Short mmCIF file of N, CA, C and O in Angstrom, two decimals:
data_model
loop_
_atom_site.label_atom_id
_atom_site.label_comp_id
_atom_site.label_asym_id
_atom_site.label_seq_id
_atom_site.Cartn_x
_atom_site.Cartn_y
_atom_site.Cartn_z
N MET A 287 16.26 -23.09 -1.67
CA MET A 287 15.18 -23.66 -1.03
C MET A 287 13.86 -23.01 -1.49
O MET A 287 13.75 -21.76 -1.54
N ARG A 288 12.80 -23.64 -1.89
CA ARG A 288 11.62 -23.21 -2.52
C ARG A 288 10.68 -22.89 -1.33
O ARG A 288 10.47 -23.74 -0.49
N PRO A 289 10.06 -21.68 -1.19
CA PRO A 289 9.01 -21.40 -0.18
C PRO A 289 7.74 -22.46 -0.20
O PRO A 289 7.63 -22.71 -1.41
N PRO A 290 7.19 -22.56 0.65
CA PRO A 290 5.94 -23.42 0.70
C PRO A 290 4.91 -22.82 -0.14
O PRO A 290 4.81 -21.56 -0.10
N ALA A 291 4.12 -23.47 -0.89
CA ALA A 291 3.08 -23.02 -1.63
C ALA A 291 1.92 -22.50 -0.70
O ALA A 291 1.60 -23.14 0.24
N LEU A 292 1.18 -21.55 -1.21
CA LEU A 292 0.00 -21.10 -0.53
C LEU A 292 -1.10 -22.07 -0.68
O LEU A 292 -1.25 -22.66 -1.77
N GLN A 293 -1.87 -22.41 0.56
CA GLN A 293 -2.80 -23.29 0.33
C GLN A 293 -4.16 -22.89 0.83
O GLN A 293 -4.16 -21.85 1.74
N ALA A 294 -5.34 -23.37 0.23
CA ALA A 294 -6.54 -22.88 0.72
C ALA A 294 -6.82 -23.06 2.36
O ALA A 294 -6.39 -23.98 2.94
N GLY A 295 -7.32 -22.05 2.78
CA GLY A 295 -7.50 -21.95 4.23
C GLY A 295 -6.51 -21.04 4.99
O GLY A 295 -6.62 -20.84 6.15
N MET A 296 -5.24 -20.88 4.37
CA MET A 296 -4.28 -19.97 4.91
C MET A 296 -4.71 -18.53 4.88
O MET A 296 -5.39 -18.02 3.96
N PHE A 297 -4.39 -17.85 5.91
CA PHE A 297 -4.56 -16.26 6.05
C PHE A 297 -3.17 -15.71 5.90
O PHE A 297 -2.18 -16.20 6.53
N ILE A 298 -2.95 -14.69 5.05
CA ILE A 298 -1.75 -14.00 4.89
C ILE A 298 -1.91 -12.49 4.97
O ILE A 298 -3.22 -12.05 4.81
N THR A 299 -0.90 -11.80 5.28
CA THR A 299 -0.87 -10.34 5.19
C THR A 299 -0.14 -9.86 4.06
O THR A 299 1.02 -10.22 4.00
N VAL A 300 -0.70 -8.99 3.24
CA VAL A 300 0.06 -8.49 2.09
C VAL A 300 0.30 -7.11 2.48
O VAL A 300 -0.54 -6.32 2.83
N GLU A 301 1.56 -6.70 2.50
CA GLU A 301 2.14 -5.36 2.92
C GLU A 301 2.70 -4.66 2.00
O GLU A 301 4.08 -4.30 2.14
N PRO A 302 2.08 -4.13 0.79
CA PRO A 302 2.87 -3.15 -0.12
C PRO A 302 3.18 -1.78 0.60
O PRO A 302 2.32 -1.36 1.44
N GLY A 303 4.16 -1.22 0.18
CA GLY A 303 4.26 0.21 0.69
C GLY A 303 5.27 1.00 -0.22
O GLY A 303 5.95 0.38 -0.85
N CYS A 304 5.14 2.30 0.08
CA CYS A 304 6.11 3.18 -0.69
C CYS A 304 6.41 4.09 0.38
O CYS A 304 5.66 4.77 1.02
N TYR A 305 7.83 4.18 0.69
CA TYR A 305 8.36 5.07 1.69
C TYR A 305 9.46 6.19 1.15
O TYR A 305 10.03 5.87 0.22
N PHE A 306 9.28 7.33 1.81
CA PHE A 306 10.04 8.41 1.35
C PHE A 306 11.06 8.76 2.60
O PHE A 306 10.72 9.51 3.43
N ILE A 307 12.17 8.14 2.67
CA ILE A 307 13.09 8.13 3.55
C ILE A 307 14.42 9.12 3.14
O ILE A 307 15.09 8.72 2.37
N ASP A 308 14.40 10.25 3.76
CA ASP A 308 15.33 11.20 3.24
C ASP A 308 16.77 10.87 3.06
O ASP A 308 17.36 11.01 2.19
N TYR A 309 17.26 10.21 4.13
CA TYR A 309 18.75 9.82 3.98
C TYR A 309 19.01 8.76 2.84
O TYR A 309 19.97 8.77 2.24
N LEU A 310 18.04 7.96 2.54
CA LEU A 310 18.14 7.00 1.45
C LEU A 310 17.85 7.58 0.08
O LEU A 310 18.63 7.34 -0.82
N LEU A 311 16.96 8.57 0.06
CA LEU A 311 16.74 9.23 -1.10
C LEU A 311 17.93 10.22 -1.45
O LEU A 311 18.46 10.33 -2.56
N ASP A 312 18.49 10.94 -0.47
CA ASP A 312 19.68 11.77 -0.70
C ASP A 312 20.76 10.90 -1.26
O ASP A 312 21.68 11.30 -2.09
N ALA A 313 20.99 9.66 -0.62
CA ALA A 313 22.10 8.67 -1.34
C ALA A 313 21.79 8.39 -2.60
O ALA A 313 22.86 8.26 -3.53
N ALA A 314 20.54 8.03 -2.99
CA ALA A 314 20.25 7.62 -4.29
C ALA A 314 20.43 8.90 -5.34
O ALA A 314 21.07 8.72 -6.33
N LEU A 315 20.15 10.13 -4.96
CA LEU A 315 20.22 11.16 -5.82
C LEU A 315 21.81 11.55 -5.89
O LEU A 315 22.07 12.04 -6.98
N ALA A 316 22.45 11.19 -4.91
CA ALA A 316 24.07 11.46 -5.05
C ALA A 316 24.68 10.53 -5.96
O ALA A 316 25.86 10.82 -6.48
N ASP A 317 24.03 9.37 -6.28
CA ASP A 317 24.54 8.41 -7.10
C ASP A 317 24.35 8.81 -8.60
O ASP A 317 23.60 8.27 -9.22
N THR A 318 25.15 9.87 -9.04
CA THR A 318 24.90 10.35 -10.38
C THR A 318 25.13 9.32 -11.51
O THR A 318 24.75 9.62 -12.57
N GLU A 319 25.90 8.31 -11.26
CA GLU A 319 26.04 7.36 -12.47
C GLU A 319 25.27 5.99 -12.33
O GLU A 319 25.44 5.29 -12.99
N GLY A 320 24.27 6.10 -11.38
CA GLY A 320 23.53 4.86 -11.28
C GLY A 320 21.93 5.29 -10.94
O GLY A 320 21.31 5.72 -11.79
N ARG A 321 21.57 5.26 -9.64
CA ARG A 321 20.20 5.45 -9.31
C ARG A 321 19.54 6.61 -9.62
O ARG A 321 18.41 6.84 -9.91
N ALA A 322 20.39 7.81 -9.48
CA ALA A 322 19.86 9.08 -9.77
C ALA A 322 19.19 9.20 -11.15
O ALA A 322 18.17 9.96 -11.21
N ALA A 323 19.65 8.47 -12.11
CA ALA A 323 19.08 8.43 -13.44
C ALA A 323 17.65 8.10 -13.44
O ALA A 323 16.86 8.31 -14.43
N PHE A 324 17.21 7.37 -12.56
CA PHE A 324 15.83 6.83 -12.34
C PHE A 324 14.89 7.61 -11.57
O PHE A 324 13.69 7.19 -11.48
N ILE A 325 15.30 8.73 -11.13
CA ILE A 325 14.60 9.45 -10.10
C ILE A 325 14.18 10.89 -10.71
O ILE A 325 14.94 11.65 -11.30
N ASN A 326 12.89 11.00 -10.67
CA ASN A 326 12.29 12.35 -11.25
C ASN A 326 12.37 13.33 -10.03
O ASN A 326 11.39 13.17 -9.03
N ALA A 327 13.21 14.17 -9.78
CA ALA A 327 13.43 15.00 -8.47
C ALA A 327 12.21 15.89 -8.28
O ALA A 327 11.85 16.20 -7.25
N ASP A 328 11.55 16.33 -9.44
CA ASP A 328 10.34 17.14 -9.30
C ASP A 328 9.30 16.39 -8.56
O ASP A 328 8.40 17.03 -7.79
N VAL A 329 9.02 15.30 -8.95
CA VAL A 329 7.95 14.43 -8.40
C VAL A 329 8.30 13.97 -7.19
O VAL A 329 7.55 14.12 -6.19
N LEU A 330 9.60 13.72 -6.86
CA LEU A 330 9.99 13.36 -5.51
C LEU A 330 9.82 14.44 -4.46
O LEU A 330 9.35 14.26 -3.54
N ALA A 331 10.15 15.69 -4.85
CA ALA A 331 9.93 16.76 -3.99
C ALA A 331 8.48 16.91 -3.54
O ALA A 331 8.19 17.35 -2.30
N ARG A 332 7.57 16.52 -4.36
CA ARG A 332 6.04 16.63 -3.73
C ARG A 332 5.84 15.60 -2.70
O ARG A 332 4.85 15.87 -1.85
N PHE A 333 6.64 14.67 -2.62
CA PHE A 333 6.38 13.51 -1.65
C PHE A 333 7.16 13.62 -0.46
O PHE A 333 6.87 12.95 0.56
N ARG A 334 8.23 14.15 -0.60
CA ARG A 334 9.23 14.25 0.70
C ARG A 334 8.43 14.81 1.85
O ARG A 334 7.76 15.78 1.84
N GLY A 335 8.85 14.32 2.98
CA GLY A 335 8.19 14.75 4.17
C GLY A 335 6.88 13.92 4.48
O GLY A 335 6.33 14.21 5.72
N THR A 336 6.39 13.32 3.58
CA THR A 336 5.05 12.54 3.93
C THR A 336 5.27 11.24 4.73
O THR A 336 4.55 10.72 5.27
N GLY A 337 6.54 10.77 4.54
CA GLY A 337 6.97 9.36 5.38
C GLY A 337 6.62 8.34 4.45
O GLY A 337 7.39 7.44 4.25
N GLY A 338 5.38 8.21 3.85
CA GLY A 338 5.18 7.13 2.90
C GLY A 338 3.66 6.54 3.26
O GLY A 338 3.02 7.19 3.98
N VAL A 339 3.52 5.57 2.59
CA VAL A 339 2.11 4.91 2.83
C VAL A 339 2.18 3.33 2.56
O VAL A 339 3.03 2.91 1.92
N ARG A 340 1.43 2.71 3.41
CA ARG A 340 1.30 1.27 3.41
C ARG A 340 -0.11 0.82 3.79
O ARG A 340 -0.52 1.28 4.87
N ILE A 341 -0.86 -0.05 2.99
CA ILE A 341 -2.10 -0.49 3.25
C ILE A 341 -2.03 -1.99 3.30
O ILE A 341 -1.73 -2.66 2.30
N GLU A 342 -2.11 -2.51 4.57
CA GLU A 342 -2.10 -3.90 4.66
C GLU A 342 -3.37 -4.60 4.41
O GLU A 342 -4.43 -4.06 4.77
N ASP A 343 -3.39 -5.69 3.60
CA ASP A 343 -4.57 -6.47 3.47
C ASP A 343 -4.45 -7.78 4.08
O ASP A 343 -3.44 -8.37 4.05
N ASP A 344 -5.30 -8.18 4.82
CA ASP A 344 -5.61 -9.69 5.29
C ASP A 344 -6.42 -10.34 4.41
O ASP A 344 -7.53 -10.10 4.23
N VAL A 345 -5.76 -11.45 3.92
CA VAL A 345 -6.37 -12.23 2.77
C VAL A 345 -6.46 -13.68 3.13
O VAL A 345 -5.46 -14.24 3.78
N LEU A 346 -7.59 -14.31 2.93
CA LEU A 346 -7.80 -15.54 3.06
C LEU A 346 -7.50 -16.36 1.80
O LEU A 346 -8.18 -15.86 0.61
N VAL A 347 -6.67 -17.39 1.55
CA VAL A 347 -6.43 -18.07 0.45
C VAL A 347 -7.50 -19.08 0.14
O VAL A 347 -7.88 -19.77 1.14
N THR A 348 -8.26 -19.08 -0.92
CA THR A 348 -9.24 -20.01 -1.19
C THR A 348 -8.93 -21.07 -2.29
O THR A 348 -7.82 -20.79 -2.95
N ALA A 349 -9.58 -21.84 -2.61
CA ALA A 349 -9.29 -23.02 -3.64
C ALA A 349 -9.05 -22.34 -5.06
O ALA A 349 -8.49 -22.75 -5.84
N ASP A 350 -9.95 -21.27 -5.25
CA ASP A 350 -10.00 -20.65 -6.54
C ASP A 350 -9.47 -19.20 -6.58
O ASP A 350 -9.89 -18.44 -7.39
N GLY A 351 -8.78 -18.74 -5.45
CA GLY A 351 -8.39 -17.37 -5.54
C GLY A 351 -7.93 -16.90 -4.14
O GLY A 351 -7.43 -17.48 -3.35
N CYS A 352 -8.60 -15.88 -3.71
CA CYS A 352 -8.58 -15.44 -2.30
C CYS A 352 -9.78 -14.46 -2.02
O CYS A 352 -10.52 -14.03 -2.91
N GLU A 353 -9.94 -14.19 -0.75
CA GLU A 353 -10.85 -13.16 -0.22
C GLU A 353 -10.25 -12.24 0.55
O GLU A 353 -9.60 -12.55 1.54
N ASN A 354 -10.37 -10.87 0.32
CA ASN A 354 -9.70 -9.97 1.14
C ASN A 354 -10.62 -9.44 2.20
O ASN A 354 -11.74 -9.00 1.99
N PHE A 355 -10.19 -9.73 3.36
CA PHE A 355 -11.07 -9.32 4.65
C PHE A 355 -10.66 -7.75 5.07
O PHE A 355 -11.22 -7.43 6.08
N THR A 356 -9.92 -7.13 4.38
CA THR A 356 -9.61 -5.70 4.77
C THR A 356 -10.45 -4.75 3.99
O THR A 356 -10.55 -4.73 2.77
N HIS A 357 -11.16 -3.88 4.69
CA HIS A 357 -11.99 -2.88 4.08
C HIS A 357 -11.64 -1.51 4.59
O HIS A 357 -12.04 -1.04 5.74
N VAL A 358 -10.89 -0.82 3.83
CA VAL A 358 -10.42 0.46 4.23
C VAL A 358 -10.64 1.48 3.03
O VAL A 358 -10.65 0.95 1.75
N PRO A 359 -10.75 2.70 3.23
CA PRO A 359 -10.91 3.52 2.02
C PRO A 359 -9.65 3.55 1.06
O PRO A 359 -8.60 3.67 1.56
N ARG A 360 -9.85 3.37 -0.24
CA ARG A 360 -8.82 3.40 -1.10
C ARG A 360 -8.81 4.23 -2.23
O ARG A 360 -7.83 4.65 -2.55
N THR A 361 -9.89 4.74 -2.64
CA THR A 361 -10.00 5.60 -3.72
C THR A 361 -10.13 7.10 -3.08
O THR A 361 -10.53 7.25 -1.96
N VAL A 362 -9.91 7.99 -3.98
CA VAL A 362 -10.16 9.50 -3.48
C VAL A 362 -11.44 9.76 -2.97
O VAL A 362 -11.61 10.26 -1.94
N ALA A 363 -12.45 9.16 -3.85
CA ALA A 363 -13.77 9.47 -3.39
C ALA A 363 -14.29 8.91 -1.97
O ALA A 363 -14.77 9.38 -1.17
N GLU A 364 -13.49 7.56 -1.78
CA GLU A 364 -13.96 7.00 -0.48
C GLU A 364 -13.19 7.76 0.76
O GLU A 364 -13.78 7.85 1.77
N ILE A 365 -11.86 8.12 0.55
CA ILE A 365 -11.27 8.77 1.47
C ILE A 365 -12.00 10.22 1.72
O ILE A 365 -12.01 10.51 3.04
N GLU A 366 -12.43 10.87 0.75
CA GLU A 366 -13.05 12.17 1.02
C GLU A 366 -14.47 11.88 1.76
O GLU A 366 -14.92 12.61 2.52
N ALA A 367 -14.98 10.75 1.57
CA ALA A 367 -16.30 10.41 2.13
C ALA A 367 -16.01 10.14 3.61
O ALA A 367 -16.90 10.56 4.43
N VAL A 368 -15.06 9.48 3.75
CA VAL A 368 -14.66 9.24 5.23
C VAL A 368 -14.37 10.50 6.05
O VAL A 368 -14.86 10.72 7.08
N MET A 369 -13.56 11.38 5.45
CA MET A 369 -13.15 12.63 6.06
C MET A 369 -14.44 13.55 6.18
O MET A 369 -14.49 14.25 7.11
N ALA A 370 -15.47 13.46 5.22
CA ALA A 370 -16.49 14.33 5.42
C ALA A 370 -17.66 13.61 6.33
O ALA A 370 -18.71 14.31 6.66
N GLY A 371 -17.51 12.40 6.79
CA GLY A 371 -18.30 11.74 7.64
C GLY A 371 -19.55 11.00 6.89
O GLY A 371 -20.29 10.58 7.50
N THR A 372 -19.39 10.96 5.57
CA THR A 372 -20.44 10.34 4.89
C THR A 372 -20.29 8.67 4.90
O THR A 372 -21.33 8.04 4.92
N ILE A 373 -19.22 8.24 4.96
CA ILE A 373 -18.83 6.86 5.28
C ILE A 373 -18.29 6.84 6.78
O ILE A 373 -17.18 7.49 6.92
N SER A 374 -19.04 6.12 7.56
CA SER A 374 -18.51 5.99 8.95
C SER A 374 -18.40 4.64 9.50
O SER A 374 -17.89 4.39 10.65
N GLN A 375 -18.76 3.71 8.59
CA GLN A 375 -18.75 2.24 9.03
C GLN A 375 -17.95 1.44 8.05
O GLN A 375 -18.06 1.68 6.86
N ARG A 376 -17.22 0.46 8.49
CA ARG A 376 -16.39 -0.44 7.56
C ARG A 376 -17.41 -1.14 6.57
O ARG A 376 -17.08 -1.37 5.43
N SER A 377 -18.59 -1.50 7.10
CA SER A 377 -19.56 -2.19 6.13
C SER A 377 -19.89 -1.24 4.96
O SER A 377 -20.18 -1.76 3.88
N GLU A 378 -19.88 0.02 5.11
CA GLU A 378 -20.24 0.92 3.99
C GLU A 378 -19.13 0.92 2.95
O GLU A 378 -19.19 1.17 1.68
N LEU A 379 -17.80 0.52 3.41
CA LEU A 379 -16.73 0.50 2.33
C LEU A 379 -16.86 -0.75 1.62
O LEU A 379 -16.58 -0.84 0.50
N ALA A 380 -17.30 -1.73 2.34
CA ALA A 380 -17.32 -2.98 1.53
C ALA A 380 -18.29 -2.83 0.32
O ALA A 380 -18.12 -3.70 -0.73
N LYS A 381 -19.26 -2.11 0.53
CA LYS A 381 -20.24 -1.87 -0.66
C LYS A 381 -19.58 -1.39 -1.82
O LYS A 381 -20.03 -1.47 -3.02
N HIS A 382 -18.43 -0.52 -1.69
CA HIS A 382 -17.78 0.15 -2.87
C HIS A 382 -16.76 -0.90 -3.54
O HIS A 382 -16.12 -0.46 -4.55
N HIS A 383 -16.51 -1.87 -2.98
CA HIS A 383 -15.51 -2.67 -3.62
C HIS A 383 -16.18 -3.97 -4.34
O HIS A 383 -17.21 -4.39 -4.22
#
């Protein structure tokens, strides 16, 4: 069955994420004839313990594309500005996109 097509006026949430779940990573690393070949253990070690990250976007589907209603810091510069108190309003983030 084919999913319904997106139509102008629909709001959707896009939820990309990258998660570092130890028991799943350990199982993948133990699979020496499969998944382990695709894992760089040195890079993985830097991210273990972080849990992961997901930034959800609330998006309005329009006739010619979409409009993203989520304004969160995304770049290193924006995150550092929020942490330093330079950016304190969502409207200030919108200026950066």
